[in-house]
Each structure stands twice: as structure tokens, then as C-alpha cells.
mmCIF file of C-alpha atoms in Angstrom:
data_model
loop_
_atom_site.group_PDB
_atom_site.id
_atom_site.type_symbol
_atom_site.label_atom_id
_atom_site.label_comp_id
_atom_site.label_asym_id
_atom_site.label_seq_id
_atom_site.Cartn_x
_atom_site.Cartn_y
_atom_site.Cartn_z
ATOM 1 C CA MET A 1 82.853 97.395 132.270
ATOM 2 C CA LYS A 2 80.999 94.062 132.191
ATOM 3 C CA ILE A 3 83.031 90.947 132.980
ATOM 4 C CA HIS A 4 81.127 87.680 133.373
ATOM 5 C CA PRO A 5 81.949 85.945 136.671
ATOM 6 C CA THR A 6 83.187 82.833 134.834
ATOM 7 C CA ALA A 7 85.643 84.791 132.654
ATOM 8 C CA ILE A 8 89.322 84.762 133.639
ATOM 9 C CA VAL A 9 91.164 88.069 133.401
ATOM 10 C CA GLU A 10 94.687 87.428 134.619
ATOM 11 C CA ASP A 11 96.670 89.888 136.711
ATOM 12 C CA GLY A 12 98.536 92.330 134.516
ATOM 13 C CA ALA A 13 95.919 92.510 131.751
ATOM 14 C CA GLN A 14 94.941 96.069 130.851
ATOM 15 C CA VAL A 15 91.215 96.456 130.260
ATOM 16 C CA GLY A 16 89.784 99.764 129.048
ATOM 17 C CA ALA A 17 86.493 101.426 129.861
ATOM 18 C CA ASP A 18 83.184 99.942 128.687
ATOM 19 C CA VAL A 19 84.749 96.572 127.812
ATOM 20 C CA GLU A 20 82.506 93.482 127.833
ATOM 21 C CA ILE A 21 83.985 90.021 128.453
ATOM 22 C CA GLY A 22 81.697 87.012 128.113
ATOM 23 C CA PRO A 23 81.435 83.659 129.899
ATOM 24 C CA TYR A 24 84.556 81.487 130.109
ATOM 25 C CA ALA A 25 86.667 83.898 128.082
ATOM 26 C CA LEU A 26 90.378 83.966 128.929
ATOM 27 C CA ILE A 27 92.371 87.221 128.910
ATOM 28 C CA GLY A 28 96.099 86.694 129.491
ATOM 29 C CA PRO A 29 98.367 88.859 131.671
ATOM 30 C CA GLU A 30 100.028 90.667 128.729
ATOM 31 C CA VAL A 31 96.821 91.532 126.888
ATOM 32 C CA VAL A 32 95.706 95.132 126.324
ATOM 33 C CA LEU A 33 92.016 95.690 125.524
ATOM 34 C CA GLY A 34 91.076 99.162 124.365
ATOM 35 C CA GLU A 35 87.955 101.059 125.277
ATOM 36 C CA GLY A 36 84.637 99.615 124.120
ATOM 37 C CA CYS A 37 85.900 96.167 123.059
ATOM 38 C CA VAL A 38 83.578 93.156 123.258
ATOM 39 C CA VAL A 39 84.993 89.664 123.845
ATOM 40 C CA GLN A 40 82.370 86.932 123.575
ATOM 41 C CA ALA A 41 82.191 83.597 125.381
ATOM 42 C CA HIS A 42 85.086 81.117 125.235
ATOM 43 C CA ALA A 43 87.386 83.474 123.336
ATOM 44 C CA VAL A 44 91.075 83.257 124.261
ATOM 45 C CA LEU A 45 93.469 86.218 124.102
ATOM 46 C CA THR A 46 96.913 85.084 125.159
ATOM 47 C CA SER A 47 100.521 86.265 125.160
ATOM 48 C CA ARG A 48 101.280 89.799 123.919
ATOM 49 C CA VAL A 49 98.056 90.970 122.284
ATOM 50 C CA THR A 50 97.113 94.633 121.917
ATOM 51 C CA LEU A 51 93.677 95.685 120.691
ATOM 52 C CA GLY A 52 92.609 99.249 120.028
ATOM 53 C CA GLN A 53 89.112 100.569 120.580
ATOM 54 C CA ARG A 54 85.671 99.112 119.753
ATOM 55 C CA ASN A 55 86.838 95.724 118.492
ATOM 56 C CA PHE A 56 84.416 92.789 118.528
ATOM 57 C CA ILE A 57 85.856 89.317 119.225
ATOM 58 C CA GLY A 58 83.446 86.457 118.517
ATOM 59 C CA TYR A 59 82.761 83.207 120.315
ATOM 60 C CA GLY A 60 85.746 80.875 120.551
ATOM 61 C CA ALA A 61 88.221 83.107 118.711
ATOM 62 C CA ILE A 62 91.866 82.555 119.634
ATOM 63 C CA ILE A 63 94.268 85.475 119.323
ATOM 64 C CA GLY A 64 97.950 85.422 120.216
ATOM 65 C CA ALA A 65 98.588 81.674 120.252
ATOM 66 C CA ALA A 66 102.023 80.391 119.267
ATOM 67 C CA PRO A 67 102.748 80.240 115.521
ATOM 68 C CA GLN A 68 102.654 76.957 113.633
ATOM 69 C CA ASP A 69 106.328 77.151 112.778
ATOM 70 C CA PHE A 70 108.864 74.406 113.556
ATOM 71 C CA ALA A 71 111.546 77.077 114.052
ATOM 72 C CA HIS A 72 109.588 79.004 116.673
ATOM 73 C CA ASP A 73 111.021 79.118 120.176
ATOM 74 C CA PRO A 74 108.203 79.237 122.784
ATOM 75 C CA LEU A 75 110.274 81.735 124.795
ATOM 76 C CA THR A 76 110.317 84.219 121.910
ATOM 77 C CA ALA A 77 108.749 87.587 122.741
ATOM 78 C CA SER A 78 106.421 88.313 119.812
ATOM 79 C CA GLU A 79 102.942 89.760 119.542
ATOM 80 C CA VAL A 80 99.657 90.489 117.790
ATOM 81 C CA ARG A 81 98.668 94.134 117.216
ATOM 82 C CA ILE A 82 95.116 94.983 116.193
ATOM 83 C CA GLY A 83 93.757 98.479 115.496
ATOM 84 C CA ASP A 84 90.261 99.902 115.988
ATOM 85 C CA ASP A 85 86.729 98.940 114.926
ATOM 86 C CA ASN A 86 87.437 95.423 113.713
ATOM 87 C CA ARG A 87 84.854 92.630 113.651
ATOM 88 C CA ILE A 88 86.568 89.314 114.318
ATOM 89 C CA ARG A 89 83.924 86.624 114.302
ATOM 90 C CA GLU A 90 83.547 83.124 115.721
ATOM 91 C CA TYR A 91 86.562 80.804 115.857
ATOM 92 C CA VAL A 92 88.931 83.119 114.009
ATOM 93 C CA THR A 93 92.569 82.309 114.834
ATOM 94 C CA ILE A 94 95.348 84.898 114.727
ATOM 95 C CA HIS A 95 98.848 83.670 115.617
ATOM 96 C CA ARG A 96 101.557 85.937 116.954
ATOM 97 C CA GLY A 97 104.839 86.650 115.144
ATOM 98 C CA THR A 98 107.408 83.893 114.985
ATOM 99 C CA GLY A 99 110.642 85.886 115.469
ATOM 100 C CA GLU A 100 111.833 87.914 118.434
ATOM 101 C CA GLY A 101 110.117 91.297 118.502
ATOM 102 C CA THR A 102 107.940 90.586 115.451
ATOM 103 C CA ALA A 103 104.178 90.912 115.162
ATOM 104 C CA THR A 104 101.108 89.835 113.276
ATOM 105 C CA THR A 105 99.166 93.035 112.536
ATOM 106 C CA VAL A 106 95.589 93.936 111.654
ATOM 107 C CA GLY A 107 94.638 97.538 110.871
ATOM 108 C CA ASP A 108 91.295 99.297 111.331
ATOM 109 C CA GLY A 109 87.762 98.508 110.258
ATOM 110 C CA ASN A 110 88.336 94.964 109.016
ATOM 111 C CA PHE A 111 85.736 92.181 108.934
ATOM 112 C CA LEU A 112 87.183 88.719 109.580
ATOM 113 C CA MET A 113 84.404 86.171 109.220
ATOM 114 C CA THR A 114 83.943 82.830 110.964
ATOM 115 C CA GLY A 115 86.867 80.426 110.872
ATOM 116 C CA ALA A 116 89.393 82.675 109.128
ATOM 117 C CA HIS A 117 93.041 82.053 110.016
ATOM 118 C CA LEU A 118 95.917 84.551 110.029
ATOM 119 C CA GLY A 119 99.284 82.826 110.325
ATOM 120 C CA HIS A 120 102.344 84.322 111.961
ATOM 121 C CA ASN A 121 103.591 87.712 110.757
ATOM 122 C CA VAL A 122 100.599 88.299 108.498
ATOM 123 C CA ARG A 123 99.898 91.966 107.813
ATOM 124 C CA VAL A 124 96.323 93.046 107.087
ATOM 125 C CA GLY A 125 95.571 96.657 106.158
ATOM 126 C CA ASN A 126 92.341 98.585 106.700
ATOM 127 C CA ARG A 127 88.704 97.911 105.768
ATOM 128 C CA THR A 128 89.336 94.476 104.277
ATOM 129 C CA VAL A 129 86.799 91.653 104.175
ATOM 130 C CA ILE A 130 88.197 88.178 104.851
ATOM 131 C CA VAL A 131 85.350 85.732 104.370
ATOM 132 C CA ASN A 132 84.679 82.461 106.208
ATOM 133 C CA ASN A 133 87.467 79.870 106.368
ATOM 134 C CA CYS A 134 90.107 81.854 104.492
ATOM 135 C CA LEU A 135 93.569 80.537 105.374
ATOM 136 C CA LEU A 136 96.507 82.966 105.260
ATOM 137 C CA GLY A 137 99.966 81.443 105.634
ATOM 138 C CA GLY A 138 102.865 83.137 107.373
ATOM 139 C CA TYR A 139 103.970 86.583 106.183
ATOM 140 C CA VAL A 140 101.008 87.081 103.826
ATOM 141 C CA GLU A 141 100.219 90.766 103.224
ATOM 142 C CA VAL A 142 96.710 92.049 102.440
ATOM 143 C CA GLY A 143 96.226 95.621 101.222
ATOM 144 C CA ASP A 144 93.474 98.049 102.189
ATOM 145 C CA GLN A 145 89.901 97.256 101.094
ATOM 146 C CA ALA A 146 90.776 93.885 99.585
ATOM 147 C CA VAL A 147 88.009 91.259 99.614
ATOM 148 C CA LEU A 148 89.032 87.609 100.030
ATOM 149 C CA GLY A 149 86.333 85.091 99.144
ATOM 150 C CA GLY A 150 85.390 82.238 101.455
ATOM 151 C CA GLY A 151 87.463 79.083 101.727
ATOM 152 C CA THR A 152 90.419 80.547 99.846
ATOM 153 C CA VAL A 153 94.005 79.485 100.596
ATOM 154 C CA PHE A 154 96.962 81.902 100.466
ATOM 155 C CA HIS A 155 100.543 80.617 100.378
ATOM 156 C CA GLN A 156 103.102 82.057 102.781
ATOM 157 C CA HIS A 157 104.941 85.240 101.754
ATOM 158 C CA MET A 158 102.467 86.206 99.019
ATOM 159 C CA ARG A 159 100.790 89.615 98.739
ATOM 160 C CA VAL A 160 97.272 90.771 97.907
ATOM 161 C CA GLY A 161 97.128 94.353 96.680
ATOM 162 C CA ARG A 162 94.778 97.158 97.629
ATOM 163 C CA LEU A 163 91.176 96.858 96.435
ATOM 164 C CA ALA A 164 91.775 93.406 94.972
ATOM 165 C CA MET A 165 88.812 91.029 94.755
ATOM 166 C CA VAL A 166 89.472 87.294 95.182
ATOM 167 C CA ARG A 167 86.984 84.598 94.290
ATOM 168 C CA GLY A 168 86.123 82.070 97.009
ATOM 169 C CA GLY A 169 87.154 78.431 96.928
ATOM 170 C CA THR A 170 90.439 79.098 95.159
ATOM 171 C CA ARG A 171 94.134 78.963 96.070
ATOM 172 C CA PHE A 172 96.954 81.384 95.441
ATOM 173 C CA GLY A 173 100.720 81.139 95.643
ATOM 174 C CA LYS A 174 101.552 84.224 93.590
ATOM 175 C CA ASP A 175 100.935 87.903 94.261
ATOM 176 C CA ILE A 176 97.598 89.449 93.291
ATOM 177 C CA PRO A 177 98.105 93.041 92.060
ATOM 178 C CA PRO A 178 96.078 95.942 93.445
ATOM 179 C CA PHE A 179 92.694 96.613 91.824
ATOM 180 C CA ALA A 180 92.653 93.170 90.154
ATOM 181 C CA ALA A 181 89.990 90.442 90.238
ATOM 182 C CA ALA A 182 91.328 86.916 90.736
ATOM 183 C CA ASP A 183 88.922 84.106 89.941
ATOM 184 C CA ALA A 184 90.896 80.847 89.672
ATOM 185 C CA ASP A 185 94.091 79.309 91.005
ATOM 186 C CA ASN A 186 96.781 81.944 90.369
ATOM 187 C CA VAL A 187 94.693 83.456 87.542
ATOM 188 C CA LEU A 188 93.530 87.062 87.085
ATOM 189 C CA ALA A 189 90.196 87.661 85.361
ATOM 190 C CA GLY A 190 90.528 91.422 84.991
ATOM 191 C CA LEU A 191 90.031 94.471 87.179
ATOM 192 C CA ASN A 192 87.791 94.807 90.219
ATOM 193 C CA ALA A 193 85.622 97.279 88.330
ATOM 194 C CA VAL A 194 82.783 97.429 90.872
ATOM 195 C CA GLY A 195 85.185 97.890 93.773
ATOM 196 C CA LEU A 196 87.041 100.655 91.947
ATOM 197 C CA ARG A 197 83.831 102.596 91.293
ATOM 198 C CA ARG A 198 82.624 102.141 94.862
ATOM 199 C CA ALA A 199 85.978 103.383 96.165
ATOM 200 C CA GLY A 200 85.640 106.568 94.102
ATOM 201 C CA VAL A 201 88.507 105.869 91.712
ATOM 202 C CA SER A 202 88.047 108.224 88.769
ATOM 203 C CA SER A 203 87.077 107.069 85.284
ATOM 204 C CA GLY A 204 90.433 108.314 83.979
ATOM 205 C CA SER A 205 92.338 106.224 86.511
ATOM 206 C CA ARG A 206 90.173 103.187 85.745
ATOM 207 C CA LEU A 207 90.976 103.598 82.050
ATOM 208 C CA GLU A 208 94.701 103.714 82.828
ATOM 209 C CA LEU A 209 94.393 100.561 84.916
ATOM 210 C CA ARG A 210 92.605 98.777 82.079
ATOM 211 C CA ARG A 211 95.439 99.719 79.740
ATOM 212 C CA LEU A 212 98.005 98.438 82.207
ATOM 213 C CA PHE A 213 96.146 95.201 82.837
ATOM 214 C CA HIS A 214 96.049 94.540 79.093
ATOM 215 C CA LEU A 215 99.759 95.344 78.829
ATOM 216 C CA PHE A 216 100.764 92.995 81.657
ATOM 217 C CA TYR A 217 98.179 90.224 81.551
ATOM 218 C CA VAL A 218 96.501 90.059 78.128
ATOM 219 C CA GLY A 219 99.224 90.849 75.607
ATOM 220 C CA THR A 220 102.267 88.824 74.587
ATOM 221 C CA LEU A 221 104.888 90.643 76.676
ATOM 222 C CA ASN A 222 106.446 89.006 79.692
ATOM 223 C CA ILE A 223 106.501 90.895 82.995
ATOM 224 C CA SER A 224 109.970 92.397 82.494
ATOM 225 C CA GLN A 225 109.052 93.622 79.017
ATOM 226 C CA ALA A 226 105.731 95.012 80.230
ATOM 227 C CA LEU A 227 107.457 96.865 83.081
ATOM 228 C CA GLU A 228 109.931 98.394 80.660
ATOM 229 C CA ALA A 229 107.131 99.497 78.337
ATOM 230 C CA ALA A 230 105.033 100.884 81.205
ATOM 231 C CA ARG A 231 107.895 102.953 82.583
ATOM 232 C CA GLN A 232 108.278 104.778 79.285
ATOM 233 C CA GLN A 233 104.950 106.522 79.960
ATOM 234 C CA THR A 234 103.531 108.860 82.596
ATOM 235 C CA TRP A 235 100.735 107.486 84.767
ATOM 236 C CA GLY A 236 98.406 108.574 87.551
ATOM 237 C CA THR A 237 98.556 107.543 91.199
ATOM 238 C CA GLU A 238 96.640 104.243 90.987
ATOM 239 C CA ALA A 239 98.453 103.151 87.833
ATOM 240 C CA GLU A 240 101.834 103.867 89.442
ATOM 241 C CA GLU A 241 100.764 101.826 92.471
ATOM 242 C CA PHE A 242 99.924 98.913 90.163
ATOM 243 C CA ILE A 243 103.281 99.137 88.379
ATOM 244 C CA GLU A 244 105.336 99.347 91.560
ATOM 245 C CA PHE A 245 103.490 96.415 93.120
ATOM 246 C CA VAL A 246 104.232 94.210 90.112
ATOM 247 C CA ALA A 247 107.853 95.365 90.046
ATOM 248 C CA ALA A 248 108.267 94.367 93.705
ATOM 249 C CA ALA A 249 106.817 90.869 93.195
ATOM 250 C CA LYS A 250 110.174 89.115 93.161
ATOM 251 C CA LYS A 251 109.689 86.449 95.833
ATOM 252 C CA ARG A 252 106.480 84.861 94.552
ATOM 253 C CA GLY A 253 105.878 86.573 91.197
ATOM 254 C CA THR A 254 102.371 87.632 90.206
ATOM 255 C CA CYS A 255 99.400 85.655 89.005
ATOM 256 C CA ARG A 256 98.900 85.402 85.243
ATOM 257 C CA GLY A 257 96.045 86.608 83.087
ATOM 258 C CA ALA A 258 93.366 84.151 82.005
ATOM 259 C CA LYS A 259 94.212 84.636 78.308
ATOM 260 C CA GLN A 260 97.893 84.007 79.011
ATOM 261 C CA MET A 261 97.016 80.814 80.879
ATOM 262 C CA ARG A 262 94.876 79.570 77.995
ATOM 263 C CA ALA A 263 97.677 80.322 75.554
ATOM 264 C CA ALA A 264 100.114 78.406 77.744
ATOM 265 C CA GLY A 265 97.714 75.450 77.751
ATOM 266 C CA SER A 266 98.250 74.463 81.368
ATOM 267 C CA GLY A 267 97.492 75.459 84.953
ATOM 268 C CA ASP A 268 99.842 77.129 87.387
ATOM 269 C CA ASP A 269 99.768 75.311 90.685
ATOM 270 C CA ILE A 270 100.947 76.702 94.000
#
């Protein structure tokens, strides 16, 4: 264990074997650092924060600070839970849950690049890439292996499905289905074809997903009609995941297809 003499590790903090803590870092009394974690200079881990093994926390990152929520009571017992093997780079901010007993969660193997922000009660899956300066509002959910382009803004309560690809410099207030590529404000360009191949999704499943995408986001049916039509057929695992995600998108709705947006003749703001 290597702890720089200027770092502050408060009484009560649990620090695993082979942990490195850099200059002027602050580790609060309720923090748990798993084996092999690295915390670089000036990082702050405060309140109830639990990290698994082999996580990397970059310079100036702040994890566990109070949520930016007017309704939050500072005495609320909430937390941040982070799995194993995550890279959390410089100046990333991850706020704890806003309600009693709630948590902001990050799974395993994620790469959060410089300046990304996870608001309260965000849930991030495994092996995602969240590029520089992405801003995730409260309760946003990000599925496994999604890639969020730099400088993108995500409205509270929205969802990003598994293996979705999101273009940088955009903004989203509606759900992005799994396996889709989103390239403009609340607009879907098609499927994340490269990501699907790299993830080993079979050609048959990719064909089914193309059929579904056309049904939901290229044709003339609305979402309810497309769901009814889709459920009259038998689909594979990935296609069923796509259908169920869209069916569950009641709070925010899903983004629309580019052709549908052109036909409508107007944008769809957050």
C-alpha cells in the first residue's frame, strides 16, 4: 500500500491491499477501496462510496458528493457503488443517490473519460465508454457496452440501451434503444452495425434487428402499431430485447428515426 504523506485517509476508511493514494487526495471515513485501486492526486472520495478491485481514479475526480437536487436532505444516507476494473479519469464527478438508501451505481470495466458527470441515481452497466464531458442527469440508465460520444447531454430519467452508439456533441431526452446508432438530437440513424459485429452478434440476429428497426423507425407505423405487429412474430434474443426495451419506454418515449423526422418536417427538442 502506497499512501502519499499529504493524502488524508480519515479514520474508518477501509483500504485494501496494494492501493495507491496520491498527493492531497481525500478519502472519507465511510469509503471502501478494494484491492489494487489507484487514486491520483487531489481526488476526493466522500460519504458512502464503495469501490471494488483495480479501479483507477484520475486527478481531481470527485466521487460521492451530494446530489444537485433541491429536494435532497444532507442527512440522507445514500451512496455510490462502483464495481471492478473501471477507469475513471481526471475531474469526473459521480454524485451519490438522492433518496434514503439509494445509490448511484457503476458496473465493471467501464471507461469514464475526463470531465464526465454522473448525476444522482444514475445506473451504468458494464464495459461502457463515456467520453469526455458527457453529462448524465439524475436516474439515467446506460446499458452494457454502450458508447456515449463526447460532450453529449442526457436528460434525467432517460435510458440508453445495450450496445447503443451515440454521436458526440448531441443531446437526448428520449430513450435510445439497444443496438441503435443515434446521431442527432433525439434522432436514430440506424443500427450500431460495427458494434454488433465486434460483440459477436450473429448475422441472423443482425438481420432481425434491421427488420425491427425498419418496422419501428423507418416505416409509417407509430410505436404502438409497430409493437403490435412485432409481437405477432417470433424473434431471437437480441430482437426480443429490442422490443421489450421499446415497450418499456413509457416515461420518456424513444427517439425517432431520421426518415420519420424528415417526414414530420421538424426537430424534436428535449
